[in-house]
PDB file of C-alpha atoms in Angstrom:
ATOM      1  CA  MET A  14     -15.665  69.091   0.462  1.00 45.00           C
ATOM      2  CA  ILE A  15     -12.920  71.586  -0.965  1.00 53.00           C
ATOM      3  CA  GLN A  16      -9.495  70.774   0.883  1.00 63.00           C
ATOM      4  CA  ASN A  17      -6.163  72.269   0.235  1.00 76.00           C
ATOM      5  CA  ILE A  18      -7.095  75.395  -1.545  1.00 85.00           C
ATOM      6  CA  THR A  19      -4.994  78.685  -1.027  1.00 88.00           C
ATOM      7  CA  ILE A  20      -5.689  81.554  -2.200  1.00 89.00           C
ATOM      8  CA  SER A  21      -3.314  84.053  -2.486  1.00 94.00           C
ATOM      9  CA  GLY A  22      -1.998  86.576  -5.081  1.00 92.00           C
ATOM     10  CA  PHE A  23       0.977  89.014  -6.765  1.00 94.00           C
ATOM     11  CA  ALA A  24       0.710  91.718  -4.096  1.00 94.00           C
ATOM     12  CA  ASP A  25       3.464  93.357  -6.432  1.00 95.00           C
ATOM     13  CA  GLU A  26       0.286  94.426  -8.622  1.00 93.00           C
ATOM     14  CA  ILE A  27      -0.711  96.612  -5.162  1.00 94.00           C
ATOM     15  CA  ASP A  28       2.435  98.901  -4.749  1.00 96.00           C
ATOM     16  CA  PRO A  29       6.151  98.421  -5.114  1.00 96.00           C
ATOM     17  CA  SER A  30       6.420  99.225  -1.293  1.00 97.00           C
ATOM     18  CA  LEU A  31       5.992  95.613   0.379  1.00 97.00           C
ATOM     19  CA  ASP A  32       4.777  97.830   3.701  1.00 97.00           C
ATOM     20  CA  LYS A  33       1.793  99.162   1.501  1.00 97.00           C
ATOM     21  CA  GLN A  34       1.714  95.560   0.027  1.00 97.00           C
ATOM     22  CA  ILE A  35       1.103  93.667   3.721  1.00 97.00           C
ATOM     23  CA  GLU A  36      -1.088  96.823   4.683  1.00 97.00           C
ATOM     24  CA  VAL A  37      -4.126  95.755   1.997  1.00 96.00           C
ATOM     25  CA  ILE A  38      -3.098  92.168   2.238  1.00 94.00           C
ATOM     26  CA  LYS A  39      -4.092  92.003   5.927  1.00 95.00           C
ATOM     27  CA  LYS A  40      -7.461  94.585   5.082  1.00 95.00           C
ATOM     28  CA  LEU A  41      -8.226  91.681   2.144  1.00 93.00           C
ATOM     29  CA  GLY A  42      -7.778  89.171   4.783  1.00 92.00           C
ATOM     30  CA  ILE A  43      -5.475  87.320   2.616  1.00 92.00           C
ATOM     31  CA  SER A  44      -2.824  84.795   4.320  1.00 94.00           C
ATOM     32  CA  HIS A  45      -0.683  83.909   0.968  1.00 96.00           C
ATOM     33  CA  ILE A  46       0.977  85.979  -1.407  1.00 96.00           C
ATOM     34  CA  GLU A  47       2.981  84.463  -4.536  1.00 97.00           C
ATOM     35  CA  MET A  48       6.422  87.009  -4.208  1.00 97.00           C
ATOM     36  CA  ARG A  49       7.553  88.261  -6.791  1.00 96.00           C
ATOM     37  CA  GLY A  50       8.381  91.884  -6.696  1.00 95.00           C
ATOM     38  CA  VAL A  51       9.846  93.847  -3.610  1.00 97.00           C
ATOM     39  CA  ASP A  52      10.454  97.385  -2.565  1.00 96.00           C
ATOM     40  CA  GLY A  53      10.969  97.904  -7.091  1.00 93.00           C
ATOM     41  CA  LYS A  54      12.955  95.156  -7.127  1.00 96.00           C
ATOM     42  CA  GLY A  55      12.380  91.164  -8.034  1.00 97.00           C
ATOM     43  CA  LEU A  56      13.030  88.826  -5.079  1.00 98.00           C
ATOM     44  CA  VAL A  57      15.406  86.640  -6.541  1.00 98.00           C
ATOM     45  CA  GLU A  58      17.974  89.615  -6.926  1.00 98.00           C
ATOM     46  CA  TYR A  59      18.414  90.410  -3.303  1.00 98.00           C
ATOM     47  CA  PRO A  60      20.678  88.200  -1.808  1.00 98.00           C
ATOM     48  CA  LEU A  61      19.803  85.663   1.045  1.00 98.00           C
ATOM     49  CA  ASP A  62      21.090  88.291   4.321  1.00 98.00           C
ATOM     50  CA  GLU A  63      18.373  90.777   2.756  1.00 98.00           C
ATOM     51  CA  VAL A  64      15.339  88.198   2.184  1.00 98.00           C
ATOM     52  CA  LYS A  65      15.716  86.790   5.496  1.00 98.00           C
ATOM     53  CA  LYS A  66      14.928  90.262   6.783  1.00 98.00           C
ATOM     54  CA  ILE A  67      11.795  90.278   3.915  1.00 98.00           C
ATOM     55  CA  LYS A  68      11.375  86.979   5.902  1.00 98.00           C
ATOM     56  CA  GLU A  69      10.674  88.219   8.938  1.00 98.00           C
ATOM     57  CA  LYS A  70       8.264  91.276   8.048  1.00 97.00           C
ATOM     58  CA  LEU A  71       6.194  88.157   6.680  1.00 98.00           C
ATOM     59  CA  ASP A  72       6.153  86.868   9.747  1.00 98.00           C
ATOM     60  CA  ALA A  73       5.575  89.724  11.757  1.00 98.00           C
ATOM     61  CA  ASN A  74       2.533  89.937   9.618  1.00 97.00           C
ATOM     62  CA  GLY A  75       1.157  86.760   9.473  1.00 96.00           C
ATOM     63  CA  ILE A  76       1.659  85.873   6.273  1.00 97.00           C
ATOM     64  CA  ARG A  77       3.393  83.293   3.976  1.00 97.00           C
ATOM     65  CA  LEU A  78       4.293  82.852   0.400  1.00 98.00           C
ATOM     66  CA  SER A  79       2.383  80.286  -2.469  1.00 96.00           C
ATOM     67  CA  ALA A  80       5.295  80.453  -4.494  1.00 97.00           C
ATOM     68  CA  VAL A  81       8.390  82.218  -5.626  1.00 98.00           C
ATOM     69  CA  GLY A  82       7.853  84.104  -8.895  1.00 97.00           C
ATOM     70  CA  SER A  83      10.477  83.676 -10.256  1.00 97.00           C
ATOM     71  CA  PRO A  84      11.419  84.800 -13.840  1.00 97.00           C
ATOM     72  CA  ILE A  85      13.611  80.984 -14.584  1.00 98.00           C
ATOM     73  CA  GLY A  86      13.643  80.206 -18.162  1.00 98.00           C
ATOM     74  CA  LYS A  87      12.180  83.488 -18.934  1.00 98.00           C
ATOM     75  CA  ILE A  88      15.136  83.666 -21.449  1.00 98.00           C
ATOM     76  CA  GLN A  89      15.918  83.571 -24.691  1.00 98.00           C
ATOM     77  CA  ILE A  90      16.048  79.971 -25.364  1.00 98.00           C
ATOM     78  CA  THR A  91      19.502  81.141 -27.198  1.00 98.00           C
ATOM     79  CA  ASP A  92      21.244  83.214 -24.721  1.00 98.00           C
ATOM     80  CA  PRO A  93      23.687  81.814 -22.500  1.00 97.00           C
ATOM     81  CA  PHE A  94      22.644  79.415 -19.620  1.00 98.00           C
ATOM     82  CA  GLU A  95      25.282  79.388 -17.337  1.00 97.00           C
ATOM     83  CA  GLU A  96      24.570  82.554 -15.393  1.00 98.00           C
ATOM     84  CA  HIS A  97      20.686  81.632 -15.694  1.00 98.00           C
ATOM     85  CA  PHE A  98      20.964  78.226 -13.478  1.00 98.00           C
ATOM     86  CA  GLU A  99      23.439  80.626 -10.622  1.00 98.00           C
ATOM     87  CA  LEU A 100      19.623  82.331 -10.948  1.00 98.00           C
ATOM     88  CA  PHE A 101      18.297  78.856 -10.431  1.00 98.00           C
ATOM     89  CA  LYS A 102      20.426  77.941  -7.747  1.00 98.00           C
ATOM     90  CA  HIS A 103      19.788  81.138  -5.508  1.00 98.00           C
ATOM     91  CA  THR A 104      16.441  81.555  -6.354  1.00 98.00           C
ATOM     92  CA  VAL A 105      15.891  77.417  -4.624  1.00 98.00           C
ATOM     93  CA  GLU A 106      17.848  79.318  -1.794  1.00 98.00           C
ATOM     94  CA  ILE A 107      15.381  81.849  -1.432  1.00 98.00           C
ATOM     95  CA  ALA A 108      12.729  79.232  -1.311  1.00 98.00           C
ATOM     96  CA  LYS A 109      14.327  77.344   1.589  1.00 98.00           C
ATOM     97  CA  ILE A 110      14.185  80.575   3.208  1.00 98.00           C
ATOM     98  CA  MET A 111      10.952  81.383   2.607  1.00 98.00           C
ATOM     99  CA  GLU A 112       9.476  78.226   3.501  1.00 98.00           C
ATOM    100  CA  THR A 113       8.012  77.343   0.672  1.00 97.00           C
ATOM    101  CA  PRO A 114       8.490  74.364  -1.525  1.00 97.00           C
ATOM    102  CA  TYR A 115       7.103  76.082  -4.771  1.00 98.00           C
ATOM    103  CA  ILE A 116       8.942  77.806  -7.359  1.00 98.00           C
ATOM    104  CA  ARG A 117       6.878  79.340 -11.048  1.00 98.00           C
ATOM    105  CA  MET A 118       8.924  79.337 -13.764  1.00 98.00           C
ATOM    106  CA  PHE A 119       9.031  79.232 -17.217  1.00 98.00           C
ATOM    107  CA  SER A 120      10.693  77.241 -20.476  1.00 98.00           C
ATOM    108  CA  PHE A 121      12.443  80.099 -21.915  1.00 98.00           C
ATOM    109  CA  PHE A 122      10.762  83.168 -24.953  1.00 98.00           C
ATOM    110  CA  MET A 123      10.966  81.423 -28.886  1.00 98.00           C
ATOM    111  CA  PRO A 124      13.184  83.196 -31.648  1.00 97.00           C
ATOM    112  CA  GLU A 125      10.282  85.147 -33.183  1.00 94.00           C
ATOM    113  CA  GLY A 126       9.090  83.202 -36.482  1.00 93.00           C
ATOM    114  CA  GLU A 127      10.367  80.591 -35.949  1.00 96.00           C
ATOM    115  CA  GLU A 128       9.149  76.764 -35.035  1.00 97.00           C
ATOM    116  CA  PRO A 129       9.512  75.912 -31.727  1.00 97.00           C
ATOM    117  CA  GLY A 130      10.052  72.651 -32.568  1.00 97.00           C
ATOM    118  CA  LYS A 131      13.396  73.251 -33.256  1.00 98.00           C
ATOM    119  CA  TYR A 132      14.820  74.236 -29.845  1.00 98.00           C
ATOM    120  CA  LYS A 133      12.896  71.396 -28.694  1.00 98.00           C
ATOM    121  CA  ASP A 134      16.188  69.737 -27.757  1.00 98.00           C
ATOM    122  CA  GLU A 135      18.087  72.606 -26.042  1.00 98.00           C
ATOM    123  CA  VAL A 136      14.696  73.456 -24.221  1.00 98.00           C
ATOM    124  CA  PHE A 137      14.096  70.153 -22.503  1.00 98.00           C
ATOM    125  CA  ARG A 138      18.364  69.580 -21.431  1.00 98.00           C
ATOM    126  CA  ARG A 139      18.022  73.109 -20.236  1.00 98.00           C
ATOM    127  CA  LEU A 140      14.463  72.208 -17.970  1.00 98.00           C
ATOM    128  CA  GLY A 141      16.667  68.651 -17.182  1.00 98.00           C
ATOM    129  CA  MET A 142      18.790  70.378 -15.500  1.00 98.00           C
ATOM    130  CA  PHE A 143      16.177  72.085 -13.521  1.00 98.00           C
ATOM    131  CA  VAL A 144      14.678  69.492 -12.595  1.00 98.00           C
ATOM    132  CA  ASP A 145      17.651  66.963 -11.310  1.00 98.00           C
ATOM    133  CA  TYR A 146      18.499  69.960  -9.067  1.00 98.00           C
ATOM    134  CA  ALA A 147      15.202  70.665  -7.667  1.00 98.00           C
ATOM    135  CA  LYS A 148      14.680  67.166  -6.897  1.00 98.00           C
ATOM    136  CA  GLN A 149      18.248  66.982  -4.704  1.00 98.00           C
ATOM    137  CA  GLN A 150      17.053  70.128  -2.822  1.00 98.00           C
ATOM    138  CA  ASP A 151      13.180  68.929  -2.120  1.00 98.00           C
ATOM    139  CA  VAL A 152      11.830  71.820  -4.175  1.00 98.00           C
ATOM    140  CA  VAL A 153       8.762  71.523  -6.709  1.00 98.00           C
ATOM    141  CA  LEU A 154       8.855  73.826  -9.789  1.00 98.00           C
ATOM    142  CA  LEU A 155       4.990  75.271 -11.658  1.00 98.00           C
ATOM    143  CA  HIS A 156       5.574  75.746 -14.851  1.00 98.00           C
ATOM    144  CA  GLU A 157       3.914  78.405 -16.306  1.00 98.00           C
ATOM    145  CA  ASN A 158       2.180  78.619 -20.164  1.00 98.00           C
ATOM    146  CA  GLU A 159       3.860  82.135 -20.332  1.00 97.00           C
ATOM    147  CA  LYS A 160       2.682  84.174 -24.198  1.00 96.00           C
ATOM    148  CA  GLU A 161       6.155  82.719 -26.396  1.00 97.00           C
ATOM    149  CA  ILE A 162       7.435  80.223 -24.329  1.00 98.00           C
ATOM    150  CA  TYR A 163       7.953  76.732 -25.924  1.00 98.00           C
ATOM    151  CA  GLY A 164       5.433  75.799 -23.103  1.00 98.00           C
ATOM    152  CA  ASP A 165       2.745  78.522 -24.480  1.00 98.00           C
ATOM    153  CA  VAL A 166      -0.238  75.835 -26.101  1.00 98.00           C
ATOM    154  CA  ALA A 167      -1.055  72.966 -24.551  1.00 98.00           C
ATOM    155  CA  VAL A 168       0.295  70.357 -26.861  1.00 98.00           C
ATOM    156  CA  ARG A 169       4.083  71.744 -26.392  1.00 98.00           C
ATOM    157  CA  CYS A 170       3.029  72.058 -22.435  1.00 98.00           C
ATOM    158  CA  LYS A 171       2.032  68.288 -22.406  1.00 98.00           C
ATOM    159  CA  GLU A 172       5.221  67.284 -24.449  1.00 98.00           C
ATOM    160  CA  ILE A 173       6.938  68.784 -21.520  1.00 98.00           C
ATOM    161  CA  LEU A 174       4.695  67.230 -18.058  1.00 98.00           C
ATOM    162  CA  ASP A 175       4.774  63.551 -20.053  1.00 98.00           C
ATOM    163  CA  GLU A 176       8.825  64.337 -19.734  1.00 98.00           C
ATOM    164  CA  PHE A 177       9.428  65.911 -16.675  1.00 98.00           C
ATOM    165  CA  ALA A 178       6.689  65.806 -14.366  1.00 98.00           C
ATOM    166  CA  CYS A 179       6.981  64.301 -10.980  1.00 98.00           C
ATOM    167  CA  ASP A 180       7.103  65.515  -7.161  1.00 98.00           C
ATOM    168  CA  HIS A 181       8.700  68.086  -8.277  1.00 98.00           C
ATOM    169  CA  PHE A 182       7.610  69.165 -11.188  1.00 98.00           C
ATOM    170  CA  HIS A 183       3.907  70.370 -11.943  1.00 98.00           C
ATOM    171  CA  ALA A 184       2.269  72.659 -13.638  1.00 98.00           C
ATOM    172  CA  VAL A 185       0.310  75.974 -13.512  1.00 97.00           C
ATOM    173  CA  PHE A 186      -2.774  76.401 -15.628  1.00 98.00           C
ATOM    174  CA  ASP A 187      -3.251  80.903 -16.776  1.00 98.00           C
ATOM    175  CA  PHE A 188      -6.548  80.633 -18.582  1.00 98.00           C
ATOM    176  CA  ALA A 189      -5.529  83.956 -20.067  1.00 98.00           C
ATOM    177  CA  ASN A 190      -2.346  83.381 -21.474  1.00 98.00           C
ATOM    178  CA  PHE A 191      -3.985  80.620 -22.740  1.00 98.00           C
ATOM    179  CA  VAL A 192      -7.037  82.697 -24.371  1.00 98.00           C
ATOM    180  CA  GLN A 193      -3.986  84.895 -25.386  1.00 98.00           C
ATOM    181  CA  CYS A 194      -2.230  82.577 -27.731  1.00 97.00           C
ATOM    182  CA  LYS A 195      -5.470  80.942 -29.088  1.00 97.00           C
ATOM    183  CA  GLN A 196      -5.633  77.492 -27.442  1.00 98.00           C
ATOM    184  CA  ASP A 197      -8.959  76.837 -26.506  1.00 98.00           C
ATOM    185  CA  THR A 198      -8.769  76.258 -22.257  1.00 98.00           C
ATOM    186  CA  LYS A 199     -10.819  73.191 -22.454  1.00 98.00           C
ATOM    187  CA  GLU A 200      -9.189  71.326 -24.771  1.00 98.00           C
ATOM    188  CA  ALA A 201      -5.724  72.766 -22.751  1.00 98.00           C
ATOM    189  CA  TYR A 202      -7.526  71.550 -19.702  1.00 98.00           C
ATOM    190  CA  GLU A 203      -8.468  67.972 -20.596  1.00 97.00           C
ATOM    191  CA  MET A 204      -4.888  67.861 -21.657  1.00 97.00           C
ATOM    192  CA  LEU A 205      -2.808  69.446 -18.765  1.00 98.00           C
ATOM    193  CA  LYS A 206      -6.101  68.006 -15.820  1.00 96.00           C
ATOM    194  CA  PRO A 207      -4.103  64.894 -14.198  1.00 96.00           C
ATOM    195  CA  TYR A 208      -0.532  67.469 -13.699  1.00 97.00           C
ATOM    196  CA  ILE A 209      -2.105  70.934 -12.176  1.00 96.00           C
ATOM    197  CA  SER A 210      -1.253  72.038  -8.997  1.00 94.00           C
ATOM    198  CA  TYR A 211      -1.396  76.100  -9.671  1.00 95.00           C
ATOM    199  CA  ILE A 212      -3.992  77.985 -11.056  1.00 96.00           C
ATOM    200  CA  HIS A 213      -4.198  82.284 -11.815  1.00 95.00           C
ATOM    201  CA  ILE A 214      -7.151  82.665 -12.005  1.00 96.00           C
ATOM    202  CA  LYS A 215      -6.764  85.968 -15.577  1.00 96.00           C
ATOM    203  CA  ASP A 216      -9.475  86.369 -18.537  1.00 98.00           C
ATOM    204  CA  ALA A 217      -8.461  87.373 -21.843  1.00 98.00           C
ATOM    205  CA  LEU A 218     -10.878  87.736 -24.685  1.00 98.00           C
ATOM    206  CA  TRP A 219     -10.128  86.021 -27.868  1.00 97.00           C
ATOM    207  CA  GLU A 220     -10.746  88.508 -30.232  1.00 97.00           C
ATOM    208  CA  ASN A 221      -8.375  90.780 -28.744  1.00 97.00           C
ATOM    209  CA  ALA A 222      -6.416  89.327 -26.282  1.00 96.00           C
ATOM    210  CA  GLN A 223      -7.662  92.175 -23.614  1.00 97.00           C
ATOM    211  CA  VAL A 224      -7.602  90.471 -19.952  1.00 97.00           C
ATOM    212  CA  VAL A 225     -10.651  91.135 -18.456  1.00 98.00           C
ATOM    213  CA  PRO A 226     -12.317  89.757 -14.619  1.00 97.00           C
ATOM    214  CA  ALA A 227     -12.617  85.958 -14.849  1.00 96.00           C
ATOM    215  CA  GLY A 228     -15.588  85.001 -15.685  1.00 96.00           C
ATOM    216  CA  HIS A 229     -15.957  87.762 -18.429  1.00 97.00           C
ATOM    217  CA  GLY A 230     -13.856  86.407 -20.758  1.00 98.00           C
ATOM    218  CA  ASP A 231     -13.562  83.362 -23.207  1.00 98.00           C
ATOM    219  CA  GLY A 232     -10.892  80.875 -20.678  1.00 98.00           C
ATOM    220  CA  ASN A 233     -14.252  78.935 -19.133  1.00 98.00           C
ATOM    221  CA  VAL A 234     -12.860  79.555 -16.224  1.00 97.00           C
ATOM    222  CA  LYS A 235     -16.284  79.099 -13.934  1.00 97.00           C
ATOM    223  CA  GLU A 236     -16.289  75.638 -16.077  1.00 97.00           C
ATOM    224  CA  ILE A 237     -13.290  74.402 -15.815  1.00 97.00           C
ATOM    225  CA  LEU A 238     -12.726  75.607 -11.084  1.00 94.00           C
ATOM    226  CA  ALA A 239     -15.873  73.410 -10.817  1.00 94.00           C
ATOM    227  CA  ASP A 240     -14.490  70.446 -12.542  1.00 93.00           C
ATOM    228  CA  LEU A 241     -10.747  70.867 -11.552  1.00 87.00           C
ATOM    229  CA  VAL A 242     -12.553  71.374  -7.493  1.00 84.00           C
TER     230      VAL A 242
END
């Protein structure tokens, strides 16, 4: 029996306008979105009073958030961290207003051409600060396997999750991103399966990294989803 599965999506890929996003989402009969962009600006860029107004509009239309689609952890590992951590704390407050425990996040871009292992200690220091704060504030961080970050391939995702996985730190599994990193998705799935609580249903071609409709690429989407369900 299928239980506790919520279908969601990135509404800002419909249109920058929140009103247009809501119009189309309602036509599609979808009740949840992962909110990332609102009227041409990132949700996390809004002050909290304006976030409350956005929430009121969503409530009036029967739409809830599956997660805050944040850019947290999507800076260079060599960039200063203090200001970014303040943005993270602001994002946590947004998640509370939006009544979702989930915040999608990342594990920092690596300098081009350099060995990621060189930066492991700093990556883990920063992630540890995120996780400690998430525990204090009772939110759940969802780590996505984005291209060119520390956790872009399965072995480094597993390093992160072995260290930090808990009630407040889970994994996002993105098929297309793994394919684009030349990571076999079945191998990745077997390594990360115990940690996965959020899926991006995207697919891509191994030969040229082109994103294609789900099931038309090399992400093994059908087989992995069937097993996960």
